[in-house]
Coordinates of C-alpha atoms in Angstrom, one line a residue:
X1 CA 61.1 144.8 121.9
X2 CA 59.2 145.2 119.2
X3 CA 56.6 142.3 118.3
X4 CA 56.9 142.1 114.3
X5 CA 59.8 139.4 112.9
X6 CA 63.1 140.7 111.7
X7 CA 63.1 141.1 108.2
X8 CA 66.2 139.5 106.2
X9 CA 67.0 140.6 102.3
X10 CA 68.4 137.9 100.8
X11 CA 68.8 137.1 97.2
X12 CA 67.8 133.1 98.2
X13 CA 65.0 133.3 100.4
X14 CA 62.6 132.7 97.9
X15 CA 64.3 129.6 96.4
X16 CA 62.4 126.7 95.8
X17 CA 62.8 123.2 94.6
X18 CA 61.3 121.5 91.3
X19 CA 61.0 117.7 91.0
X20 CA 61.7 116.8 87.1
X21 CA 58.8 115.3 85.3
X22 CA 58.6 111.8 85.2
X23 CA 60.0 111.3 82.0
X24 CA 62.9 112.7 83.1
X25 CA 63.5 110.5 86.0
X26 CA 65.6 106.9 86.4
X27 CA 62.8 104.2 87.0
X28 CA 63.3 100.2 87.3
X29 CA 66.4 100.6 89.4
X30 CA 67.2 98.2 92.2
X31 CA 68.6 100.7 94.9
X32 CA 70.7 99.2 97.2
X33 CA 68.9 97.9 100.8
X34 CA 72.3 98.5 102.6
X35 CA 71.7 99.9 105.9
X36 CA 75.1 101.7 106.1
X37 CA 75.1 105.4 105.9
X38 CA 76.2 106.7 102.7
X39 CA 74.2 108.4 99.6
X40 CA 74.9 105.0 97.6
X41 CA 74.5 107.3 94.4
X42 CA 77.0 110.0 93.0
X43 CA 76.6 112.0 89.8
X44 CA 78.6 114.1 87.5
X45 CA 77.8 116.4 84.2
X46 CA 77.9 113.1 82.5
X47 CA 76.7 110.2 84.2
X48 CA 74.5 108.8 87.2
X49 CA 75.8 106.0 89.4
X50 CA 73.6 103.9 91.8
X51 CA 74.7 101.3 93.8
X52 CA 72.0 98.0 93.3
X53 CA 71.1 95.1 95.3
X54 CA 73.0 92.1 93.9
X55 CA 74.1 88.7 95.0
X56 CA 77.5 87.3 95.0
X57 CA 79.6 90.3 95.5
X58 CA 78.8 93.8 95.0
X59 CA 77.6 96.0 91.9
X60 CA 76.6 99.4 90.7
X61 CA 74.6 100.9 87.6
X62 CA 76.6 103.9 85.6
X63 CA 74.0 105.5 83.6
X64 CA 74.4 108.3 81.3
X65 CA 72.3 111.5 81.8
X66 CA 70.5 111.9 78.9
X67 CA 69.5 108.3 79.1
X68 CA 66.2 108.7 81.3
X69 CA 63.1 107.3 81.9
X70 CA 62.9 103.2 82.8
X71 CA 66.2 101.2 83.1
X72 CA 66.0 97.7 81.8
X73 CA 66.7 94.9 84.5
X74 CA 69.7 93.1 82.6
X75 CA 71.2 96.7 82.1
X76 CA 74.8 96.4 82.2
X77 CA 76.2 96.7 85.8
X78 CA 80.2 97.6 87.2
X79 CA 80.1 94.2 89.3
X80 CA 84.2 93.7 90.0
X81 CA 83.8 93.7 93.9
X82 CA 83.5 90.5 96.0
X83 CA 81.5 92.2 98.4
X84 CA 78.6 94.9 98.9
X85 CA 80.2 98.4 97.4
X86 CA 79.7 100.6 100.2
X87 CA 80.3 104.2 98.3
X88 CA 81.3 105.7 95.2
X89 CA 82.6 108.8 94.0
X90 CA 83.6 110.4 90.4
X91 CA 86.9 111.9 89.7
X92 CA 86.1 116.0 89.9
X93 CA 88.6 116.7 87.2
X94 CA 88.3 113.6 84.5
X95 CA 84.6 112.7 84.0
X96 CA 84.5 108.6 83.2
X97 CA 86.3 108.0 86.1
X98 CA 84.9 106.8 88.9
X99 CA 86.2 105.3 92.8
X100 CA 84.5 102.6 94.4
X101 CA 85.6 100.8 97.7
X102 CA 83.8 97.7 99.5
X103 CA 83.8 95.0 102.2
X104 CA 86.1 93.1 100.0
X105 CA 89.0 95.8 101.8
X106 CA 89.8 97.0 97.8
X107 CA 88.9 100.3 96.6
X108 CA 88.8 100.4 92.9
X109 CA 88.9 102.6 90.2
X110 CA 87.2 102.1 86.9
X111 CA 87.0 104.0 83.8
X112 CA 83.6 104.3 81.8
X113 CA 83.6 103.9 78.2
X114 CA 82.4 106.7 76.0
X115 CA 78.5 106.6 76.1
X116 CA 77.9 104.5 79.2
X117 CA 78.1 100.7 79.1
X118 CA 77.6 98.1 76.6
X119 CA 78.3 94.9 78.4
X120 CA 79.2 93.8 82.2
X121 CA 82.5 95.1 83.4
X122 CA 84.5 93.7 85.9
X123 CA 87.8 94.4 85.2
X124 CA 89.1 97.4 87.4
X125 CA 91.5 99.9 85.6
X126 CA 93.2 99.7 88.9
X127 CA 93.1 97.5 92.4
X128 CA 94.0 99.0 95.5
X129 CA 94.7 97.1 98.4
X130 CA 95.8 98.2 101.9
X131 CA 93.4 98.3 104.2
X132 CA 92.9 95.1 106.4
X133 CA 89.0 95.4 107.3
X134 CA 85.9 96.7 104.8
X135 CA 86.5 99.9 103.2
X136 CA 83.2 102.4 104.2
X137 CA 84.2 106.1 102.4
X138 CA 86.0 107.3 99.5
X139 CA 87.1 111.1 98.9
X140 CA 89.0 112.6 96.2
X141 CA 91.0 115.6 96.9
X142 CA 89.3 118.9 95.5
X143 CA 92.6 120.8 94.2
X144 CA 94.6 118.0 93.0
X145 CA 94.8 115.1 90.5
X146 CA 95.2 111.2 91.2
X147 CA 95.0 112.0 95.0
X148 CA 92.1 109.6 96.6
X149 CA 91.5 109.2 100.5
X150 CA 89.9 106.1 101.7
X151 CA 88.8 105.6 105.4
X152 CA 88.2 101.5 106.5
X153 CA 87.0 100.4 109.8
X154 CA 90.4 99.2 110.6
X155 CA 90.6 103.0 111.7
X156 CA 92.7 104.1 109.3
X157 CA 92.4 106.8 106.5
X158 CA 94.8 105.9 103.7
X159 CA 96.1 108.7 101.2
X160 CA 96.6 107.1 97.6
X161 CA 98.6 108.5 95.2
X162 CA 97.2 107.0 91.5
X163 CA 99.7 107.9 89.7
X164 CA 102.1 104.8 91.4
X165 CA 99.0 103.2 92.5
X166 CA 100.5 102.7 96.0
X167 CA 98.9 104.2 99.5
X168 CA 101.8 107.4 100.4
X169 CA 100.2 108.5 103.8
X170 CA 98.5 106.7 106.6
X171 CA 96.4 108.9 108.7
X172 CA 96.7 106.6 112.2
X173 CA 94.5 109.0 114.7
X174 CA 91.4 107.2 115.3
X175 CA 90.1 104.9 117.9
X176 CA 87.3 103.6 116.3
X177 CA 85.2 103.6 113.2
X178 CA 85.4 106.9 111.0
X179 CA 81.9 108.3 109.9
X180 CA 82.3 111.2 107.6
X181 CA 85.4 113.1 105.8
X182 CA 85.4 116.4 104.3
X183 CA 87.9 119.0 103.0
X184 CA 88.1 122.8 102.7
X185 CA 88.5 124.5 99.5
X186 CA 91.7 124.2 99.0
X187 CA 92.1 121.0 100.3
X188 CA 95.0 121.5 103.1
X189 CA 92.8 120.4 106.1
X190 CA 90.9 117.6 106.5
X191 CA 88.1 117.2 109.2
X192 CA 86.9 114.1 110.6
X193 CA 83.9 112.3 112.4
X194 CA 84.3 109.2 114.5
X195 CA 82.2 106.6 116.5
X196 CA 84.3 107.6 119.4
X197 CA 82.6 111.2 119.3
X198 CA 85.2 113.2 118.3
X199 CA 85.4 115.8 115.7
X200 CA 89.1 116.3 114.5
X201 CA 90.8 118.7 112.2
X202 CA 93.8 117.0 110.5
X203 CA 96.7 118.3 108.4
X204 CA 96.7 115.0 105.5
X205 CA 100.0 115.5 104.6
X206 CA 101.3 115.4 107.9
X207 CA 98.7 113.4 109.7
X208 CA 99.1 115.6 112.8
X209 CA 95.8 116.7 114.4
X210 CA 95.6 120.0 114.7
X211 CA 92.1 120.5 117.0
X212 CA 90.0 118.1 118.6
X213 CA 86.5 118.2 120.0
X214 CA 85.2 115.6 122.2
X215 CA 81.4 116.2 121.5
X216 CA 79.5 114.5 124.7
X217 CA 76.1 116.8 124.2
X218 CA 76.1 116.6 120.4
X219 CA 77.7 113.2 119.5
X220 CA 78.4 114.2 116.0
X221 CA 77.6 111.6 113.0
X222 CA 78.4 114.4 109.6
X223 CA 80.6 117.3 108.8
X224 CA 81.3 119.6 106.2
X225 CA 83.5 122.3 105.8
X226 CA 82.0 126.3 104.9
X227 CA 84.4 127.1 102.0
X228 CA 86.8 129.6 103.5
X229 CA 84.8 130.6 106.2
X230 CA 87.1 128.4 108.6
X231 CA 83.5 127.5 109.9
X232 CA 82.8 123.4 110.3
X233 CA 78.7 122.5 110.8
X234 CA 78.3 119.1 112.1
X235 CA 75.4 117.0 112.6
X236 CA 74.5 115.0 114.8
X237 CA 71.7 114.0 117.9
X238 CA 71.8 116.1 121.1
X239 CA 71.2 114.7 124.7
X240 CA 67.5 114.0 124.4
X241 CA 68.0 112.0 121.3
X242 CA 67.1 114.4 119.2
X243 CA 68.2 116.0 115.9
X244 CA 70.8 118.9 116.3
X245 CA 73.4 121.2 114.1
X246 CA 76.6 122.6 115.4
X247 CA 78.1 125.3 114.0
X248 CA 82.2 125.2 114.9
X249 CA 85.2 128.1 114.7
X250 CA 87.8 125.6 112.7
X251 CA 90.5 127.1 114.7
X252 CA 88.9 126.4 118.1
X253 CA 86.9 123.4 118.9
X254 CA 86.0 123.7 122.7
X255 CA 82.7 125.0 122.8
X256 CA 80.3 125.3 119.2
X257 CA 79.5 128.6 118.3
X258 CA 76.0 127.4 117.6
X259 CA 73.7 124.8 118.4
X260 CA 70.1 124.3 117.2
X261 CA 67.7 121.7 117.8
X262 CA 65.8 120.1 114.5
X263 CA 63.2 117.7 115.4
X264 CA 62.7 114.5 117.1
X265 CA 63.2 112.3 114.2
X266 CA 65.6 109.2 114.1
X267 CA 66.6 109.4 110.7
X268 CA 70.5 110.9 109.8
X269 CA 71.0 114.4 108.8
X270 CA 72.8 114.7 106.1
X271 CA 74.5 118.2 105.3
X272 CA 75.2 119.8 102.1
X273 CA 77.0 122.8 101.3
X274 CA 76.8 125.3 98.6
X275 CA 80.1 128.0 99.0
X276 CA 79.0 129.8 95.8
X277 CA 75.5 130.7 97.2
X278 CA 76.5 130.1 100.9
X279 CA 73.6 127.9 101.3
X280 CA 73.5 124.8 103.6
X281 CA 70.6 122.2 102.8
X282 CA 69.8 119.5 105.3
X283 CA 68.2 116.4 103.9
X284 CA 67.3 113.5 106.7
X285 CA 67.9 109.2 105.6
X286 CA 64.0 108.5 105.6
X287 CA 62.8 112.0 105.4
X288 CA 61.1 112.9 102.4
X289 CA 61.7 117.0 103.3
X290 CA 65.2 118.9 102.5
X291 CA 65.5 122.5 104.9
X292 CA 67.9 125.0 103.5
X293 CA 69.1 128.4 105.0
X294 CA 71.8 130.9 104.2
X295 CA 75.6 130.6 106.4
X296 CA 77.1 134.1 107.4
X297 CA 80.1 134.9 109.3
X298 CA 78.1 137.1 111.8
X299 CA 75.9 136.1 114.2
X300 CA 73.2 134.8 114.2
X301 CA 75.5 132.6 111.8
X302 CA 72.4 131.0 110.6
X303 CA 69.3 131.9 108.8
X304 CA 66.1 129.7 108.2
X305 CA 64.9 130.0 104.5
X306 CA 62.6 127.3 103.3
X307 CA 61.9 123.6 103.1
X308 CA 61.0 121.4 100.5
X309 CA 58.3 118.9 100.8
X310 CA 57.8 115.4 99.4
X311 CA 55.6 112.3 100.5
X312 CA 58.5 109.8 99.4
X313 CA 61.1 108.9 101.5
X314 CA 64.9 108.9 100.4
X315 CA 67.7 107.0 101.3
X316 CA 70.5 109.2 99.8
X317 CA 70.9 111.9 97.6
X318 CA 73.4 112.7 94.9
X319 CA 74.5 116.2 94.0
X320 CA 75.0 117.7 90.2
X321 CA 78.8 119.4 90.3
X322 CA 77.8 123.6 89.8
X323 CA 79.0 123.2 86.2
X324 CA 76.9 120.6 85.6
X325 CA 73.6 122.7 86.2
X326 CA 70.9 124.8 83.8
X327 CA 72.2 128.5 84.4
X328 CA 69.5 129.6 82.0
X329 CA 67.0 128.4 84.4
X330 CA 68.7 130.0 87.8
X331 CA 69.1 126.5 88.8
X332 CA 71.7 127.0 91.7
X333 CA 71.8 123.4 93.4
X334 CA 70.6 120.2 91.9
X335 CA 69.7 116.7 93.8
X336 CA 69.1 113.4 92.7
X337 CA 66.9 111.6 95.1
X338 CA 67.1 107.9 95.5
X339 CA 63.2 106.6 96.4
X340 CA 63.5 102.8 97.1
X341 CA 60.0 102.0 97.3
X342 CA 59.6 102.7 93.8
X343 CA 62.9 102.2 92.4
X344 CA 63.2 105.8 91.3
X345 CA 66.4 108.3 90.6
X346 CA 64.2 112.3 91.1
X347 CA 66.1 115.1 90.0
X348 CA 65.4 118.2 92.4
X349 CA 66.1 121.5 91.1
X350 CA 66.8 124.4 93.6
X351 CA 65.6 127.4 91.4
X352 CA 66.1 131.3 92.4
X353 CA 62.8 132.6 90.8
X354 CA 63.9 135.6 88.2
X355 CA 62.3 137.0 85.6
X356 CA 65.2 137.9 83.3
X357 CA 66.6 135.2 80.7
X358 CA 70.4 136.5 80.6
X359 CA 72.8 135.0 82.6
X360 CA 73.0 136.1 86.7
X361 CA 76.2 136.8 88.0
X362 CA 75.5 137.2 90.9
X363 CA 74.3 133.8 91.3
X364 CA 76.9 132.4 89.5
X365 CA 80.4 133.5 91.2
X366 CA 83.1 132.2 89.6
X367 CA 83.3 128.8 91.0
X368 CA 86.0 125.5 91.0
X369 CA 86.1 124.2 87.4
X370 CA 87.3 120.7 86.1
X371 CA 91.4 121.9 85.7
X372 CA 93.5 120.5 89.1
X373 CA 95.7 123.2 90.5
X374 CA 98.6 120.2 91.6
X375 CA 100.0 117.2 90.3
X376 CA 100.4 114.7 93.3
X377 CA 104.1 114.9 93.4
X378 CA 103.4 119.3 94.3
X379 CA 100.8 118.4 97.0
X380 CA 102.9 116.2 98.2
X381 CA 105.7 118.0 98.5
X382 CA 103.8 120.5 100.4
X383 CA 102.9 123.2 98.3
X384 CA 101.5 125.9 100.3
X385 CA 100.3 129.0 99.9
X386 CA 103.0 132.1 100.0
X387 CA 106.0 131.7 100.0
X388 CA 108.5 129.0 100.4
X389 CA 110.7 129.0 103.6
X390 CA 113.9 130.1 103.2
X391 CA 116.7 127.7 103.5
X392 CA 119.4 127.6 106.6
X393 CA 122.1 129.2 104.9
X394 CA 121.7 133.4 104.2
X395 CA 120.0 134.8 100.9
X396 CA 118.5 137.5 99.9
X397 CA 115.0 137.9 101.1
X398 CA 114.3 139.1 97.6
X399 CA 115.0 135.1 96.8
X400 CA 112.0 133.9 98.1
X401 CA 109.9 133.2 95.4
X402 CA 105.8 132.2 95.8
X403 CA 105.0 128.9 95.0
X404 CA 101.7 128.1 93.3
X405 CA 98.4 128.3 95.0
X406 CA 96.4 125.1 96.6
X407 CA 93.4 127.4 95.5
X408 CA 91.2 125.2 92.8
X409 CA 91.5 126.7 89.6
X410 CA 87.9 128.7 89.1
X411 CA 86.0 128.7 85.8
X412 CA 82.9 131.1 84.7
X413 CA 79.6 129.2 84.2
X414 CA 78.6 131.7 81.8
X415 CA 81.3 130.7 78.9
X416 CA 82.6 127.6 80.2
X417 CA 80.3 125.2 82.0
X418 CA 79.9 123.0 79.1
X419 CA 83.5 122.8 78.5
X420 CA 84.6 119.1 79.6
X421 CA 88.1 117.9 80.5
X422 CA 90.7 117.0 78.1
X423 CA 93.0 115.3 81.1
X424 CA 93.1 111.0 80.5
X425 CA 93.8 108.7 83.3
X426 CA 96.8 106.1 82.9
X427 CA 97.1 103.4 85.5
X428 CA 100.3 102.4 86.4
X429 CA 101.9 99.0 86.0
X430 CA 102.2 97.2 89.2
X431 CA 103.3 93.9 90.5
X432 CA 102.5 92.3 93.4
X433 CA 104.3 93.1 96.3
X434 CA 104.0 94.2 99.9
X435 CA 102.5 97.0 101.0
X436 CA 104.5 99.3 103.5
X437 CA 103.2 102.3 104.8
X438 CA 104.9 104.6 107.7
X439 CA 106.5 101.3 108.7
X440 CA 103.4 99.1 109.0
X441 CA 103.1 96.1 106.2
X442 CA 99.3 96.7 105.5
X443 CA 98.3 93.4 104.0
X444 CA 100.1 91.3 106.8
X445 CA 97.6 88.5 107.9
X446 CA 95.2 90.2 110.5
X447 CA 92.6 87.7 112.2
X448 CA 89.1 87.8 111.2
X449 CA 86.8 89.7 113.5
X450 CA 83.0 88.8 112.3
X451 CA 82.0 85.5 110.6
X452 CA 81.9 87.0 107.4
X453 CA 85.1 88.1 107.1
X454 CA 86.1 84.5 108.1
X455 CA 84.1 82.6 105.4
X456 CA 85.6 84.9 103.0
X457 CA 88.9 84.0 104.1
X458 CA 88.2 80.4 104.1
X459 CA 86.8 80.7 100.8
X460 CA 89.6 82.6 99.3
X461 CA 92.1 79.7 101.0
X462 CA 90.2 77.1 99.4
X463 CA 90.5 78.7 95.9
X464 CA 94.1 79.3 96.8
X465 CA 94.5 75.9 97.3
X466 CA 92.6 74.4 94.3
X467 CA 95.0 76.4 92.4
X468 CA 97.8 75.1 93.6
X469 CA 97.0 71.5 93.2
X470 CA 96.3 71.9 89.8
X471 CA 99.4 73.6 89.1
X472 CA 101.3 70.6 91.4
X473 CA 99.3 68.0 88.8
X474 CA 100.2 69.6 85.9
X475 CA 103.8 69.7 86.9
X476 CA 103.3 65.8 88.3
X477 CA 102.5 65.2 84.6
X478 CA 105.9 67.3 83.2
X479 CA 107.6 65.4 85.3
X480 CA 106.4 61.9 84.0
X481 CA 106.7 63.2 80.2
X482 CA 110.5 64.3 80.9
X483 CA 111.4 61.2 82.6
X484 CA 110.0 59.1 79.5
X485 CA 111.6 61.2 77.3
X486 CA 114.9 60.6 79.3
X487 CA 114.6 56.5 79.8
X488 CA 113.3 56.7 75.6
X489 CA 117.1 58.9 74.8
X490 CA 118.9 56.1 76.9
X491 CA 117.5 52.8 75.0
X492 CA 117.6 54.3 71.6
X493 CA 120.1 52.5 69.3
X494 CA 122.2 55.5 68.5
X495 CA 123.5 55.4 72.5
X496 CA 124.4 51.8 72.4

């Protein structure tokens, strides 16, 4: 064997990552000291949102991009929730709009005037309720419109379709708290992590599970799907308590095809997945490094390029959308690091150094614009790919038609990158009423489990009942004026 290292060519391995000036940073922000595991931050081509520390209920800051440098404390906040917001995602396909979800059991979605904010807001554009403990993740479905995934830790991921503004699914598969969801490209599989160290692959629509891992030597904590690879990585802590990756064939989870040891460190690894570039980057909660290496489908499956280095620790990270970043500068992945020490939002560029000014192409693949390929009513329906299964009765095969593809629809970041979305968000009109979901009534009274949850029910109770003995005194006092009114019609002269 010969002593020298295997050399790799690969277009990536010399890319490196450039922390924005300070100018060109988010400083004065009160980042959120929420120990749950979440990125607390999410970003779009338009806007920057940050969950905050707040009291009495739960709040976030929307900021528009351009609007840098240091954030004024009485900056308008999104403060609607009754309780801490425990993550926050934008729509991928309409730009102002934006999910939340909390430990008040709502998720909420809210839409952001043009420009940022002006004032407080605090009325939702729409309330969901359905889930019966605090609501920890939010997802929205890469391919199609209105279609939002919520996972509470009353075990249950609920599918919402927006467009009714009901829950249409209930994914009922989990025996304990769920940690992490993430689709594949086309959004026809789901995959799952869960406290009770399993690592599932679930058809939404259906809720069936289609493969399940019980992961005893790497008790997994996040997932992420490799495009269409039908490859899962996971992360997670080995054995020994230390930090580990598992690389999984999507079709069989009973042994990982991979496993490699990190470092001893406590912190979570959070993964992140480029399928353009096919570059994974690993950034740890308390770390102030982020590793990156290239994904291929042959062995050794996984190759080591670089890390980046910073003295600051960060507690999340938020991720530009591809058609959000600076082509001219070869800037193929973009961060935005939240520093809570300082109160800081860093942008961190992943650059591919080239000397050339024209556009790269082969850096730039075509890649999933801002158009949905479905309405909810087509996903729902099951749309698949092919073609549709012929009925009972005898045709022609020639009668099988395709039906469209659950494939997003791609755009070219050369031409149209800076092209936003014309689609508009309507909420629906709803009332009041029951919410029923395979069966189950979803907001039937379910006993508190921690003391929080039961002040907040007394409290809610105690405003209930303030309101109604207000409305009881007001119609005490109708009463009294109608039966004067009556005994004055009686004694009058006319009735005599």
């Amino acid at each position: 064997m010969s002593w020298r290292p295997q050399y790799r060519s690969s277009k990536f391995r010399n890319v490196y990552g450039k922390v924005a000036n300070r100018e060109h940073c988010f400083d004065g922000i009160p980042i959120t000291k929420n120990v749950h595991d979440n990125h607390f931050c999410a970003v779009n081509a338009r806007f920057l949102a940050i969950v905050t520390e707040s009291a009495g209920g739960g709040s976030f800051l929307v900021i528009p991009l351009e609007q840098t440098g240091r954030i004024e404390p009485n900056y308008p906040k999104v403060c609607g929730h009754q309780g801490n917001v425990l993550d926050i995602k934008w729509n991928p396909f309409i730009d102002n709009i934006i999910a939340s979800c909390s430990e008040d059991t709502s998720v909420r979605i809210w839409e952001i005037p043009e420009g940022g904010l002006k004032r407080n807001m605090t009325e939702a554009l729409l309330e969901l309720h359905g889930h019966s403990r605090r609501v920890g993740l939010v997802e929205w479905h890469p391919t199609t419109n209105n279609i939002l995934f919520s996972a509470g830790y009353d075990y249950k991921v609920l599918i919402w379709n927006l467009d009714v503004g009901e829950p249409v699914k209930m994914i009922d598969c989990h025996t304990d708290v769920i940690l992490c969801m993430s689709f594949n490209t086309d959004g026809s599989l789901l995959t799952t992590t869960c406290k009770d160290k399993k690592l599932r692959v679930i058809e939404p629509r259906s809720g069936r599970v289609l493969q399940e891992a019980n992961c005893k030597t790497h008790r997994v904590n996040r997932v992420v799907f490799l495009g269409n690879m039908k490859r899962l990585l996971t992360t997670g802590v080995s054995r020994w308590n230390t930090r580990q990756i598992a690389l999984w064939d999507q079709e069989d989870l009973s042994m990982p095809l991979i496993e490699e040891e990190i470092d001893g460190l406590s912190g979570l690894l959070f993964p992140f997945y480029d399928a353009d570039t096919h570059m994974l980057y690993l950034a740890g909660k308390g770390d102030g490094n982020i590793r990156y290496y290239e994904i291929s489908t042959e062995k050794p499956y996984l190759s080591y390029l670089m890390e980046f280095r910073s003295p600051a620790p960060q507690k999340g990270l938020g991720v530009m959308p591809k058609h959000g970043l600076d082509v001219s500068a070869c800037e193929v992945f973009r961060f935005y690091k939240l520093v809570t020490l300082k109160g800081l939002i860093e942008p961190i560029s992943m650059i591919v150094p080239r000397r050339s000014d024209s556009y790269q192409e082969d850096i730039y693949p075509m890649t999933p614009g801002t158009e949905p390929a479905l309405t909810p009513d087509e996903w729902l329906g099951g749309v698949n790919r092919g073609t549709r299964s012929l009925p009972q009765f005898p045709l022609p095969i020639s009668l099988a038609f395709p039906l469209p593809s659950l494939d997003p629809v791609l755009m070219s970041l050369k031409e149209g990158y800076k092209k936003s979305s014309k689609m508009v968000f309507k909420a629906p009109i709803k009332e009041k009423k029951s919410v029923v979901v395979n069966g189950i009534d979803l907001l039937e009274n379910v006993p508190p489990r921690t003391e929080n949850e039961l002040l907040r029910m007394f409290f809610r109770q105690q405003d209930e009942i303030r309101r109604l003995k207000e409305e009881l005194a007001q119609k005490d006092i109708r009463i009294r004026q109608l039966q004067l009114e009556l005994k004055n019609l009686r004694n009058s002269p006319k009735n005599c």
